[in-house]
XYZ file of N, CA and C in Angstrom:
564
model
N 78.232 115.976 23.740
C 77.751 114.870 24.539
C 78.541 114.802 25.837
N 77.888 114.591 26.949
C 78.582 114.496 28.235
C 78.800 113.042 28.590
N 79.863 112.775 29.288
C 80.181 111.411 29.703
C 80.687 111.441 31.138
N 80.276 110.474 31.953
C 80.771 110.378 33.313
C 82.049 109.558 33.298
N 83.110 110.112 33.834
C 84.401 109.429 33.901
C 84.864 109.476 35.343
N 84.828 108.331 36.015
C 85.316 108.252 37.395
C 84.610 109.216 38.332
N 83.350 109.475 38.105
C 82.608 110.344 39.002
C 82.552 111.782 38.536
N 83.299 112.140 37.516
C 83.293 113.519 37.028
C 82.625 113.571 35.664
N 81.821 114.574 35.443
C 81.185 114.727 34.146
C 82.023 115.687 33.322
N 82.345 115.288 32.119
C 83.148 116.159 31.265
C 82.806 115.966 29.810
N 83.146 116.917 28.987
C 82.941 116.795 27.559
C 84.008 115.854 27.020
N 83.677 115.097 26.007
C 84.673 114.182 25.479
C 84.590 114.119 23.965
N 85.651 113.617 23.405
C 85.712 113.383 21.970
C 85.454 111.906 21.739
N 85.460 111.469 20.508
C 85.199 110.058 20.207
C 86.172 109.127 20.925
N 87.321 109.635 21.308
C 88.306 108.793 21.991
C 87.854 108.427 23.401
N 86.831 109.134 23.929
C 86.394 108.875 25.306
C 87.245 109.604 26.315
N 88.146 110.440 25.858
C 89.017 111.169 26.774
C 88.489 112.578 26.975
N 89.019 113.259 27.962
C 88.587 114.621 28.264
C 88.958 115.581 27.148
N 88.556 116.839 27.317
C 88.772 117.828 26.256
C 90.245 117.988 25.910
N 91.104 117.781 26.836
C 92.523 117.971 26.585
C 93.222 116.667 26.199
N 92.453 115.657 25.804
C 93.048 114.420 25.316
C 93.444 113.434 26.388
N 93.013 113.642 27.616
C 93.335 112.698 28.682
C 92.111 112.489 29.559
N 92.061 111.345 30.233
C 90.955 111.050 31.139
C 91.140 111.892 32.398
N 90.091 112.630 32.822
C 90.222 113.439 34.041
C 90.577 112.564 35.233
N 91.493 113.032 36.059
C 91.916 112.292 37.241
C 91.468 112.984 38.507
N 91.915 112.486 39.684
C 91.504 113.057 40.962
C 91.832 114.546 41.091
N 92.995 114.977 40.590
C 93.357 116.398 40.696
C 92.378 117.266 39.911
N 91.965 116.796 38.734
C 90.980 117.539 37.935
C 89.655 117.652 38.685
N 89.240 116.557 39.303
C 87.967 116.570 40.013
C 88.041 117.466 41.242
N 89.161 117.427 41.974
C 89.292 118.290 43.155
C 89.237 119.749 42.751
N 89.873 120.089 41.643
C 89.886 121.473 41.171
C 88.462 121.941 40.867
N 87.627 121.052 40.351
C 86.245 121.407 40.037
C 85.308 121.165 41.219
N 85.822 120.673 42.322
C 84.984 120.415 43.490
C 84.145 119.159 43.366
N 84.565 118.224 42.515
C 83.840 116.972 42.313
C 84.690 115.843 42.862
N 84.060 114.918 43.584
C 84.799 113.784 44.136
C 84.462 112.544 43.338
N 85.470 111.799 42.962
C 85.273 110.540 42.258
C 85.172 109.403 43.239
N 84.633 108.288 42.778
C 84.424 107.125 43.622
C 85.721 106.673 44.278
N 86.822 106.670 43.546
C 88.069 106.125 44.072
C 89.027 107.146 44.632
N 88.629 108.420 44.759
C 89.561 109.450 45.184
C 90.147 109.212 46.565
N 89.356 108.653 47.486
C 89.838 108.459 48.849
C 90.298 107.036 49.113
N 90.341 106.206 48.102
C 90.690 104.806 48.297
C 92.202 104.665 48.255
N 92.774 104.244 49.375
C 94.210 104.030 49.434
C 94.544 102.583 49.131
N 95.813 102.255 49.192
C 96.264 100.903 48.880
C 95.653 99.849 49.803
N 95.363 100.226 51.050
C 94.860 99.255 52.016
C 93.345 99.161 52.046
N 92.660 100.008 51.271
C 91.207 100.078 51.363
C 90.480 99.404 50.222
N 91.158 98.828 49.273
C 90.474 98.186 48.156
C 90.790 98.871 46.848
N 89.828 98.853 45.946
C 90.017 99.448 44.631
C 88.967 100.527 44.419
N 89.254 101.438 43.508
C 88.385 102.575 43.289
C 87.316 102.352 42.243
N 86.916 101.115 42.034
C 85.860 100.832 41.067
C 85.154 99.557 41.491
N 84.000 99.321 40.908
C 83.258 98.118 41.241
C 83.976 96.869 40.762
N 83.957 95.828 41.553
C 84.611 94.575 41.175
C 83.614 93.429 41.073
N 82.339 93.707 41.298
C 81.329 92.656 41.268
C 81.046 92.245 39.818
N 80.799 90.987 39.636
C 80.398 90.449 38.341
C 78.908 90.133 38.422
N 78.185 90.278 37.333
C 76.758 89.979 37.363
C 76.496 88.535 37.790
N 77.408 87.629 37.472
C 77.246 86.231 37.888
C 77.225 86.107 39.409
N 77.889 87.043 40.123
C 77.883 87.020 41.586
C 76.469 87.188 42.140
N 75.629 87.938 41.436
C 74.264 88.175 41.893
C 73.454 86.883 41.908
N 73.824 85.928 41.061
C 73.089 84.668 40.980
C 73.302 83.799 42.209
N 74.377 84.040 42.959
C 74.694 83.221 44.117
C 74.554 83.958 45.441
N 74.380 85.268 45.394
C 74.370 86.070 46.616
C 73.136 85.786 47.462
N 73.351 85.714 48.765
C 72.251 85.583 49.701
C 71.776 86.944 50.177
N 72.639 87.948 50.020
C 72.289 89.327 50.374
C 73.032 90.256 49.432
N 72.369 91.322 49.046
C 72.982 92.339 48.187
C 72.734 93.690 48.840
N 73.806 94.470 49.028
C 73.704 95.820 49.559
C 73.921 96.784 48.400
N 72.910 97.587 48.112
C 72.999 98.607 47.069
C 73.303 99.908 47.803
N 74.556 100.367 47.709
C 75.026 101.483 48.525
C 75.341 102.679 47.628
N 74.599 103.757 47.841
C 74.859 104.995 47.112
C 74.589 104.895 45.623
N 73.757 103.980 45.222
C 73.437 103.782 43.809
C 71.940 103.877 43.602
N 71.552 104.312 42.434
C 70.154 104.371 42.045
C 69.998 103.586 40.757
N 69.959 102.253 40.849
C 69.955 101.444 39.633
C 68.794 101.726 38.696
N 67.623 102.061 39.225
C 66.495 102.342 38.351
C 66.736 103.548 37.465
N 67.526 104.498 37.962
C 67.836 105.711 37.225
C 69.124 105.568 36.429
N 70.155 105.027 37.058
C 71.490 105.008 36.453
C 71.863 103.696 35.772
N 71.294 102.597 36.219
C 71.649 101.280 35.689
C 70.391 100.442 35.516
N 69.444 100.864 34.679
C 68.158 100.151 34.616
C 68.266 98.681 34.247
N 69.279 98.294 33.498
C 69.419 96.870 33.160
C 69.725 96.022 34.388
N 70.277 96.654 35.410
C 70.601 95.930 36.637
C 69.333 95.520 37.393
N 68.234 96.233 37.167
C 67.001 95.927 37.900
C 66.497 94.517 37.622
N 66.629 94.041 36.391
C 66.171 92.676 36.107
C 67.057 91.650 36.812
N 68.346 91.956 36.962
C 69.246 91.069 37.704
C 68.864 91.064 39.180
N 68.580 92.242 39.736
C 68.140 92.324 41.128
C 66.786 91.641 41.315
N 65.912 91.765 40.316
C 64.606 91.115 40.385
C 64.760 89.591 40.472
N 65.635 89.040 39.644
C 65.867 87.591 39.677
C 66.410 87.171 41.040
N 67.304 87.984 41.605
C 67.859 87.672 42.926
C 66.761 87.715 43.994
N 65.924 88.752 43.959
C 64.842 88.876 44.948
C 63.858 87.718 44.825
N 63.557 87.324 43.613
C 62.602 86.234 43.404
C 63.113 84.901 43.937
N 64.426 84.718 43.969
C 64.945 83.450 44.492
C 65.248 83.533 45.991
N 64.883 84.678 46.621
C 65.008 84.786 48.075
C 66.175 85.603 48.578
N 66.952 86.188 47.697
C 68.070 87.032 48.116
C 67.519 88.267 48.838
N 68.156 88.647 49.920
C 67.744 89.837 50.676
C 68.514 91.039 50.139
N 67.787 92.083 49.762
C 68.398 93.279 49.175
C 68.165 94.454 50.108
N 69.261 95.173 50.410
C 69.231 96.336 51.292
C 69.718 97.532 50.484
N 68.993 98.645 50.572
C 69.391 99.886 49.906
C 69.864 100.879 50.958
N 71.089 101.376 50.789
C 71.657 102.381 51.691
C 71.940 103.611 50.845
N 71.161 104.682 51.065
C 71.260 105.838 50.187
C 70.485 107.000 50.806
N 70.890 108.236 50.543
C 70.078 109.365 50.991
C 68.743 109.451 50.236
N 68.709 108.952 49.015
C 67.539 109.039 48.154
C 66.880 107.676 48.011
N 65.592 107.624 48.277
C 64.860 106.365 48.089
C 64.632 106.170 46.590
N 65.073 105.052 46.065
C 64.949 104.742 44.640
C 63.669 103.961 44.421
N 62.663 104.554 43.739
C 61.395 103.845 43.519
C 61.564 102.484 42.828
N 62.542 102.372 41.935
C 62.755 101.106 41.236
C 63.157 99.974 42.164
N 63.733 100.309 43.331
C 64.099 99.269 44.294
C 62.917 98.886 45.179
N 61.894 99.746 45.250
C 60.695 99.403 46.014
C 59.889 98.345 45.263
N 59.490 98.678 44.047
C 58.694 97.760 43.231
C 59.156 97.906 41.794
N 59.498 96.788 41.193
C 59.985 96.801 39.820
C 59.100 95.915 38.955
N 58.643 96.472 37.845
C 57.898 95.714 36.852
C 58.783 95.620 35.615
N 59.169 94.421 35.292
C 59.996 94.216 34.098
C 59.174 94.579 32.865
N 59.727 95.367 31.931
C 58.970 95.762 30.742
C 58.436 94.585 29.930
N 59.083 93.431 30.048
C 58.626 92.255 29.304
C 57.619 91.426 30.101
N 57.228 91.936 31.290
C 56.232 91.251 32.119
C 55.139 92.240 32.537
N 54.429 92.840 31.570
C 53.442 93.868 31.911
C 52.284 93.350 32.760
N 52.037 92.047 32.781
C 50.969 91.476 33.594
C 51.208 91.699 35.089
N 52.441 92.070 35.476
C 52.736 92.340 36.880
C 52.307 93.736 37.316
N 51.977 94.613 36.364
C 51.639 95.992 36.716
C 50.517 96.106 37.744
N 49.413 95.367 37.615
C 48.358 95.509 38.632
C 48.835 95.118 40.035
N 49.795 94.219 40.118
C 50.308 93.768 41.421
C 51.500 94.603 41.878
N 51.849 95.662 41.152
C 52.957 96.569 41.469
C 54.323 95.923 41.326
N 54.431 94.805 40.655
C 55.730 94.224 40.363
C 56.366 93.502 41.528
N 57.679 93.373 41.447
C 58.463 92.654 42.445
C 59.093 93.641 43.419
N 58.925 93.404 44.703
C 59.605 94.229 45.706
C 61.075 93.801 45.708
N 61.970 94.751 45.488
C 63.393 94.423 45.444
C 64.033 94.627 46.818
N 64.217 95.873 47.236
C 64.866 96.126 48.530
C 63.859 95.923 49.652
N 64.169 95.006 50.552
C 63.271 94.792 51.683
C 63.599 95.734 52.828
N 64.764 96.384 52.756
C 65.126 97.372 53.776
C 65.754 98.575 53.086
N 65.255 99.750 53.418
C 65.839 101.001 52.936
C 66.410 101.743 54.130
N 67.694 102.058 54.076
C 68.363 102.797 55.144
C 68.741 104.171 54.590
N 67.986 105.193 55.005
C 68.269 106.553 54.534
C 69.426 107.118 55.358
N 70.571 107.303 54.713
C 71.733 107.871 55.384
C 71.851 109.352 55.019
N 72.580 110.071 55.856
C 72.898 111.460 55.516
C 73.803 111.456 54.289
N 73.799 112.540 53.549
C 74.740 112.663 52.440
C 76.143 112.599 53.024
N 76.963 111.715 52.507
C 78.313 111.512 53.023
C 78.367 110.604 54.244
N 77.235 110.026 54.650
C 77.195 109.203 55.844
C 77.333 107.718 55.593
N 77.654 107.334 54.352
C 77.716 105.904 54.037
C 78.836 105.182 54.763
N 79.989 105.824 54.938
C 81.099 105.160 55.644
C 80.717 104.922 57.100
N 80.136 105.934 57.743
C 79.692 105.768 59.132
C 78.628 104.680 59.226
N 77.733 104.598 58.240
C 76.706 103.552 58.236
C 77.344 102.167 58.131
N 78.318 102.015 57.241
C 78.990 100.719 57.093
C 79.776 100.363 58.347
N 80.382 101.357 58.976
C 81.088 101.096 60.229
C 80.107 100.679 61.319
N 78.922 101.293 61.347
C 77.905 100.916 62.337
C 77.421 99.485 62.095
N 77.223 99.129 60.833
C 76.818 97.753 60.507
C 77.908 96.778 60.959
N 79.162 97.109 60.662
C 80.278 96.253 61.074
C 80.344 96.124 62.591
N 80.163 97.231 63.291
C 80.207 97.211 64.752
C 79.099 96.308 65.307
N 77.915 96.405 64.728
C 76.801 95.574 65.168
C 77.086 94.091 64.922
N 77.597 93.762 63.740
C 77.926 92.366 63.409
C 79.006 91.841 64.355
N 80.036 92.644 64.598
C 81.122 92.204 65.477
C 80.640 92.029 66.916
N 79.776 92.924 67.392
C 79.260 92.798 68.753
C 78.356 91.580 68.893
N 77.601 91.282 67.842
C 76.714 90.119 67.851
C 77.525 88.819 67.792
N 78.555 88.813 66.952
C 79.466 87.676 66.865
C 78.997 86.509 66.013
N 77.725 86.491 65.608
C 77.230 85.382 64.798
C 77.535 85.630 63.325
N 77.739 84.570 62.577
C 77.906 84.670 61.129
C 79.276 85.119 60.664
N 80.245 85.132 61.538
C 81.604 85.528 61.151
C 82.391 84.260 60.829
N 82.888 84.175 59.615
C 83.630 82.999 59.158
C 85.112 83.192 59.484
N 85.493 82.790 60.677
C 86.861 83.009 61.154
C 87.896 82.264 60.315
N 87.557 81.081 59.813
C 88.500 80.345 58.957
C 88.770 81.114 57.666
N 87.723 81.635 57.037
C 87.887 82.427 55.815
C 88.736 83.665 56.093
N 88.446 84.355 57.197
C 89.181 85.569 57.550
C 90.659 85.254 57.766
N 90.944 84.170 58.483
C 92.340 83.793 58.746
C 93.085 83.461 57.462
N 92.393 82.858 56.514
C 93.022 82.430 55.267
C 93.174 83.561 54.251
N 92.195 84.468 54.201
C 92.128 85.417 53.087
C 92.299 86.883 53.452
N 92.579 87.204 54.707
C 92.725 88.616 55.075
C 93.984 88.854 55.888
N 94.376 90.098 55.931
C 95.472 90.558 56.781
C 94.958 91.735 57.596
N 95.392 91.852 58.834
C 95.042 93.010 59.644
C 93.640 93.009 60.216
N 92.988 91.857 60.240
C 91.611 91.798 60.729
C 91.517 92.226 62.190
N 92.452 91.796 63.017
C 92.406 92.133 64.437
C 92.502 93.640 64.641
N 93.367 94.303 63.883
C 93.496 95.769 63.988
C 92.204 96.456 63.546
N 91.579 95.929 62.496
C 90.316 96.500 62.023
C 89.225 96.318 63.069
N 89.160 95.135 63.685
C 88.173 94.879 64.737
C 88.383 95.861 65.889
N 89.643 96.092 66.269
C 89.930 97.044 67.344
C 89.498 98.457 66.948
N 89.759 98.830 65.704
C 89.367 100.158 65.216
C 87.846 100.326 65.266
N 87.114 99.348 64.741
C 85.650 99.415 64.729
C 85.118 99.403 66.162
N 85.702 98.567 67.017
C 85.262 98.481 68.409
C 85.445 99.777 69.175
N 86.447 100.566 68.802
C 86.719 101.826 69.497
C 85.797 102.958 69.041
N 85.063 102.748 67.959
C 84.175 103.799 67.463
C 82.960 103.926 68.374
N 82.557 105.151 68.597
C 81.446 105.469 69.485
C 80.115 105.360 68.743
N 79.156 104.632 69.330
C 77.856 104.460 68.691
C 77.177 105.794 68.410
N 77.203 106.696 69.362
C 76.515 107.984 69.186
C 77.086 108.741 67.988
N 78.384 108.715 67.841
C 79.022 109.406 66.711
C 78.654 108.731 65.397
N 78.724 107.396 65.340
C 78.375 106.675 64.119
C 76.931 106.955 63.700
N 76.027 106.943 64.672
C 74.626 107.159 64.351
C 74.377 108.600 63.911
N 75.033 109.540 64.571
C 74.877 110.938 64.170
C 75.416 111.168 62.757
N 76.631 110.669 62.487
C 77.250 110.898 61.178
C 76.528 110.167 60.052
N 75.946 109.004 60.353
C 75.248 108.241 59.323
C 73.809 108.708 59.129
N 73.218 109.282 60.184
C 71.809 109.659 60.124
C 70.881 108.503 60.441
N 71.429 107.384 60.871
C 70.631 106.192 61.180
C 70.339 106.139 62.678
N 69.486 105.216 63.089
C 69.282 104.929 64.488
C 69.531 103.441 64.718
N 69.648 103.018 65.954
C 69.975 101.610 66.258
C 68.904 100.660 65.796
N 67.682 101.107 65.640
C 66.590 100.241 65.222
C 66.665 99.925 63.733
N 67.353 100.760 62.960
C 67.457 100.532 61.527
C 68.242 99.269 61.301
């Protein structure tokens, strides 16, 4: 049986550990040419795993599904996204692959929705180049910062460190480079 551990697929025993009795780490993945989700995450960049709780989806006004294919990899998540979309949450998919489950989802327990093609989940699909997600997020940040609306300066002052340096870093990035590396255009 194969199991995904931190982005790497490996054979495992009942213990859930790799063949040699330990969970494969970044060095194992680099040796095999596989990159894990947290391999490039340093101390200042966050954590190398998801931190969202399903309860967060109940309150979110916007959800960005980045580099994930929930219909294929996390089908139970689709009903949570469906509930969010039905209450007006805006869902954006950022991925090289368009996930059909994010276009229209019919809950298996609601077959009467099939003729109507179900619930539209992602209202915007942004097709990025493979590996272009960081450039896409930087482009989104640059656009938000240039626009200036919707930035909660009190929250930032209270709960963050280094925001000014990050703003300077994002501001110095060239639009042409961001768009080329992400595969997006300014209209997206």
